[in-house]
Coordinates of C-alpha atoms in Angstrom, one line a residue:
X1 CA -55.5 61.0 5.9
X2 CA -55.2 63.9 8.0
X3 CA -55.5 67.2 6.2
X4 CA -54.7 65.9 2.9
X5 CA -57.7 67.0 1.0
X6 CA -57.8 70.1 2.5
X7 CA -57.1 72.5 -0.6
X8 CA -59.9 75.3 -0.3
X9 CA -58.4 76.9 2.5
X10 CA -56.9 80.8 2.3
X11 CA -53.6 81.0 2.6
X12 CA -53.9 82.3 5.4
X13 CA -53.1 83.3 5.1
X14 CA -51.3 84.3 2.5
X15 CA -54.6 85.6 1.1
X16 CA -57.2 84.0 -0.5
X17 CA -55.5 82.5 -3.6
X18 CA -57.2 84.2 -7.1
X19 CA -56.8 83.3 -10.8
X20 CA -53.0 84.0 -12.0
X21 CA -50.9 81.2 -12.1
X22 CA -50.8 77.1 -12.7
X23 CA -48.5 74.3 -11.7
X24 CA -46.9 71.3 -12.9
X25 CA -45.0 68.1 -12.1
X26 CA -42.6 66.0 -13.9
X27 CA -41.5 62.5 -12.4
X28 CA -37.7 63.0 -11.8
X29 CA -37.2 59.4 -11.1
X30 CA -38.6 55.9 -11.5
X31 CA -40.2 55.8 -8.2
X32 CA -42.6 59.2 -9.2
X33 CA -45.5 59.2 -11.1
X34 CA -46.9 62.4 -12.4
X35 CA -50.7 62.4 -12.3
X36 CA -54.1 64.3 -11.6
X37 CA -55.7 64.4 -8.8
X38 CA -59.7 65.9 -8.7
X39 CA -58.7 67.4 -11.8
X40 CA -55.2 69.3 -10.8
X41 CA -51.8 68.2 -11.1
X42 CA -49.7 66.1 -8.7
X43 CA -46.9 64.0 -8.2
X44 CA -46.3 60.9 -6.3
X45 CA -43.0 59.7 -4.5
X46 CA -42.3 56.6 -3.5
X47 CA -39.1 55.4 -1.5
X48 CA -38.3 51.9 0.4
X49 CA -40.0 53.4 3.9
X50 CA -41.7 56.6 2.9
X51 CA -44.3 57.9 0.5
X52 CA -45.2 61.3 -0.6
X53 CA -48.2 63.0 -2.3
X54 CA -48.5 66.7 -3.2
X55 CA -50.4 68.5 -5.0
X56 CA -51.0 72.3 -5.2
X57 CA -53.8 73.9 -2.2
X58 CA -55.8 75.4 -5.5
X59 CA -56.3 75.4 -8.8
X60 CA -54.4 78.8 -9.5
X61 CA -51.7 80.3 -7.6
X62 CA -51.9 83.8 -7.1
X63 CA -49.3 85.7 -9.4
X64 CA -46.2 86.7 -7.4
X65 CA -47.9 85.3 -4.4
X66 CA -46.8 82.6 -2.1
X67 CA -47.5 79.2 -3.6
X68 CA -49.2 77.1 -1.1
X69 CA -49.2 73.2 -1.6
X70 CA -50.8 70.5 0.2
X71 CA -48.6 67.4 1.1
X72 CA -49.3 64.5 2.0
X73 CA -47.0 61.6 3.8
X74 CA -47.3 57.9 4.6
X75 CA -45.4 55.6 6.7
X76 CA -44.5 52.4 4.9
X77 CA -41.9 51.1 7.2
X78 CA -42.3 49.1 10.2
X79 CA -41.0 52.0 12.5
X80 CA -41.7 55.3 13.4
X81 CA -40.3 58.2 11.2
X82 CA -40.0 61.6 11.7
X83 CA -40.9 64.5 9.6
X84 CA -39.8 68.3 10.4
X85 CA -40.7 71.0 8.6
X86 CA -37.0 72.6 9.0
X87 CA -35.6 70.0 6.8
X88 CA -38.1 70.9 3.7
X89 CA -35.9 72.5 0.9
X90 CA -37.3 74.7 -1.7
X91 CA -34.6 75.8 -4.9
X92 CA -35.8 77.7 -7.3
X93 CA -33.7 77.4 -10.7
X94 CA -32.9 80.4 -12.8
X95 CA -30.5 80.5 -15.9
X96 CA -28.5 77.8 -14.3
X97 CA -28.5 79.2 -10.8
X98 CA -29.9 77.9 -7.7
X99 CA -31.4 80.3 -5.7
X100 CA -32.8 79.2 -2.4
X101 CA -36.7 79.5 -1.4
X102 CA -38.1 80.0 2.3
X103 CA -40.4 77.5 3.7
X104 CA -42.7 79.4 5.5
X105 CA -43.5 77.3 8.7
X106 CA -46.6 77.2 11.1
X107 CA -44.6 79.7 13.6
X108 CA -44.4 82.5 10.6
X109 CA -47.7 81.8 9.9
X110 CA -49.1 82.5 13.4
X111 CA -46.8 85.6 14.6
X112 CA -47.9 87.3 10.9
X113 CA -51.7 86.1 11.7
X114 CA -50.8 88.3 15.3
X115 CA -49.5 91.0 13.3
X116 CA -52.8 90.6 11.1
X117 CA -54.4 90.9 14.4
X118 CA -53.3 94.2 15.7
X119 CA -53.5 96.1 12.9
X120 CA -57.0 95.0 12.3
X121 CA -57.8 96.2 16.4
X122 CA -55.9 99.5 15.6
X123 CA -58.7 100.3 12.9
X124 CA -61.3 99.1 14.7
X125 CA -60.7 101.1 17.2
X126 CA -60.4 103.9 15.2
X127 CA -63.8 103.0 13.2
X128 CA -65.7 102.9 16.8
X129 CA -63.9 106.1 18.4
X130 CA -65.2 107.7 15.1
X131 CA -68.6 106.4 16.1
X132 CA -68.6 107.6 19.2
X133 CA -67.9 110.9 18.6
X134 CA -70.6 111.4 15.6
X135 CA -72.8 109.9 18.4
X136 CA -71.8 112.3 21.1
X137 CA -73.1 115.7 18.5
X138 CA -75.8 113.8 17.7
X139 CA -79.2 115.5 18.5
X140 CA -77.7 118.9 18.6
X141 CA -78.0 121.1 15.5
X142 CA -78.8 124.8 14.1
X143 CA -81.9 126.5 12.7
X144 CA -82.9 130.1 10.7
X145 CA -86.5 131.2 11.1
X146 CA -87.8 133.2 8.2
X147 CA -87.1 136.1 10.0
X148 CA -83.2 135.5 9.7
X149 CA -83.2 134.6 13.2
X150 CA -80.4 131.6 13.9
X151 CA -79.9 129.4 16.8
X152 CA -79.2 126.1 18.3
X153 CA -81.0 123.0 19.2
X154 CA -80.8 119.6 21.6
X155 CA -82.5 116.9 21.5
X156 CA -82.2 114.3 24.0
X157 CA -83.8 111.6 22.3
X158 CA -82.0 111.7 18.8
X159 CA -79.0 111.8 20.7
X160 CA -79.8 108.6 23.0
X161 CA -80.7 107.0 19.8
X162 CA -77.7 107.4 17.8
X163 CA -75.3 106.8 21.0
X164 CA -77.1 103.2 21.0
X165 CA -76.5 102.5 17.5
X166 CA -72.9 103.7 17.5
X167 CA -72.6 101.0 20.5
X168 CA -74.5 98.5 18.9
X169 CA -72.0 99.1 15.5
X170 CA -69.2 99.3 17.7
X171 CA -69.7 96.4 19.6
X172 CA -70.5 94.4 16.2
X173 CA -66.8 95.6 14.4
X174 CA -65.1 94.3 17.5
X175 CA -67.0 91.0 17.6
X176 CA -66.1 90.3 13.8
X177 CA -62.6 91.6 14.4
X178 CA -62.3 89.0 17.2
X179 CA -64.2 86.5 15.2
X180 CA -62.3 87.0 12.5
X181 CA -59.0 86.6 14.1
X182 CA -60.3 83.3 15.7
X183 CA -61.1 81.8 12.9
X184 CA -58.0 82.5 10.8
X185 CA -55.8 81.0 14.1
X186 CA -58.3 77.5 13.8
X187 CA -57.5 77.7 10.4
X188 CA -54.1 77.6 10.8
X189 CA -53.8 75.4 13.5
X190 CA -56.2 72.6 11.1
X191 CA -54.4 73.3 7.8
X192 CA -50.4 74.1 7.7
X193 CA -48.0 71.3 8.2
X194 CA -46.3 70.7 11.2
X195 CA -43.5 68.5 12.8
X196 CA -44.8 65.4 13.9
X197 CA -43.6 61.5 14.0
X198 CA -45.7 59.2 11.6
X199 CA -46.5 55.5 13.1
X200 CA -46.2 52.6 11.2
X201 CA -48.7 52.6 8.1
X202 CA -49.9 56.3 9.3
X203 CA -50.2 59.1 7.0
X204 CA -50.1 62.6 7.6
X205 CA -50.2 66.0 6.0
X206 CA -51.1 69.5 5.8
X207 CA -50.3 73.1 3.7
X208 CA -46.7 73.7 2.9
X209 CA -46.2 77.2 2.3
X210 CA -43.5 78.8 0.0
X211 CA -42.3 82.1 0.0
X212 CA -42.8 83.3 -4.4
X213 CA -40.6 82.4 -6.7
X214 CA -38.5 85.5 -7.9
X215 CA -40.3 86.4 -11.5
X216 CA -39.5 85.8 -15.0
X217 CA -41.0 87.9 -16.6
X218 CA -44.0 86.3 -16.9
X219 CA -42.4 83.2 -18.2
X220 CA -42.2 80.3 -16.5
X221 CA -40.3 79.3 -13.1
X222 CA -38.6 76.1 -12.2
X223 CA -38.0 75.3 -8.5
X224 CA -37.4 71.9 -6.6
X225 CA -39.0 71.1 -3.3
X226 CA -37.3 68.7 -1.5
X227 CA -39.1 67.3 1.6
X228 CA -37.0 64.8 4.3
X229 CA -39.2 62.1 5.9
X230 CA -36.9 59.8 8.7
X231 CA -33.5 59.3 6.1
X232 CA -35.2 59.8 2.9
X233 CA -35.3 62.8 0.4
X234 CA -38.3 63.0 -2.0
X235 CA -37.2 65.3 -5.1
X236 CA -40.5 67.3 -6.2
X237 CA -40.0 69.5 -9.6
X238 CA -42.5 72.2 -10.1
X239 CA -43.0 74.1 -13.3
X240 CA -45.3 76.9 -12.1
X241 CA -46.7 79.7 -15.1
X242 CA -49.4 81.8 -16.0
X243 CA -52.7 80.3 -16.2
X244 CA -53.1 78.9 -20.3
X245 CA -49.3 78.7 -20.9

C-alpha cells in the first residue's frame, strides 16, 4: 500500500506539524465506518468499485496551519480507475455557509519548496560573504606599549588560519543548504498524492494537503473533503479542534 502509512513526514512542507489541534470523523453514510487507526482517528469509505481510507498525517494539526491527511485508495473493480488530485474538493462549513478550501497539490508543493530554496541560498550566501570578510582582517590588529606608543600588526599565519576555517564553514552551510533542499524535494516526491490510474485490486495513496480552515475562534471547524476516484465521490466529514476539546 504505497505511502499509506506514511504519517511522520513534515509537511513539507508545510512545516513540521507541532501540538495544537485534533481531528475527527463521523460516518455520513452506511458504507463509512468511523474508527482508529494506531491510535488516531479515521474513516473508511466504501463504494461498489472504490475504497477509501484517511486518516490525519499526525496526531496534532498545527493551529491555523495547513491540515495534512494521509489517504489511502483501493481498486475494487475489475477495471482501471483514475484518480486526480484536481477533482478533490475540500468545504469548510461555517454558520450555514460553504466556503470553499484549496487542495494544495504536488505542483504547489514543489514551486514553494523552490521558493524555500532560494531564500535559504540568499542567506547562505550572505552567512559565507560575512565569513569571508572577518577572514580577510584576520591576523591584522593594533598594539600600545607601556610607553603609549600605538601601532599595527600582521600576521600571516593567523590569517591563513582563519581564511581556511571561514572556507571550511562556508563550504559546510552550502552543503547542508543543498542537502537540505534535496532532501525536502525526495520528500515530496515519496509522500504527497499525485494523479495516477489504480489497476484492478491496486491500492494507492499519499499526503493530501489542505490549505487552513478559516478560524473560529478557537472553537471548532467543520469541513467536508470530497475525493473522486473513476465515477465515484467519497464524502469525508472532519471535525478538527483544539487538542482536549
Amino acid at each position: 500500500m504505497r505511502n499509506l502509512m506514511i504519517a511522520g513526514l513534515c509537511a513539507t512542507l508545510g512545516g513540521c506539524v507541532s501540538s495544537g489541534e485534533t481531528v475527527s470523523f463521523k460516518a455520513s453514510n452506511p458504507q463509512q465506518q468511523a474508527l482508529m487507526r494506531d491510535g488516531q482517528p479515521a474513516l473508511v469509505s466504501r463504494q461498489k468499485s472504490s475504497l477509501v481510507l484517511v486518516k490525519p498525517a499526525a496526531r496534532q494539526l498545527q493551529a491555523n496551519g495547513r491540515p495534512v491527511f494521509v489517504v489511502g485508495i483501493n481498486n475494487l473493480g475489475r477495471q482501471p480507475v483514475d484518480f486526480r488530485v484536481a477533482q478533490v474538493e475540500a468545504i469548510q462549513h461555517v454558520a450555514g455557509t460553504d466556503y470553499s478550501m484549496q487542495v494544495v497539490s504536488y505542483e504547489m508543493l514543489v514551486q514553494e519548496e523552490k521558493n524555500r530554496q532560494v531564500a535559504a541560498a540568499i542567506l547562505t550566501g550572505l552567512a559565507a560573504a560575512g565569513n569571508a570578510y572577518s577572514a580577510a582582517n584576520a591576523g591584522r590588529g593594533s598594539y600600545t606599549t607601556p610607553s603609549g606608543r600605538t601601532g599595527t600588526f600582521y600576521s600571516p599565519t593567523a590569517a591563513a588560519i582563519a581564511q581556511g576555517n571561514a572556507a571550511a564553514q562556508n563550504e559546510a552551510m552550502i552543503a547542508a543548504t543543498v542537502e537540505t533542499g534535496q532532501r525536502n524535494m525526495a520528500m515530496l516526491e515519496q509522500a504527497v498524492i499525485k494523479d495516477n490510474t489504480l489497476m484492478p485490486g491496486e491500492w494507492y495513496g499519499g499526503q493530501l494537503h489542505l490549505a487552513p480552515p478559516t478560524d473560529q475562534a478557537g472553537g471548532q471547524k467543520t469541513y467536508t473533503i470530497v475525493i473522486t476516484v473513476g465515477n465515484e465521490r467519497h464524502v469525508i466529514s472532519v471535525a478538527q479542534a483544539p487538542a482536549g476539546v
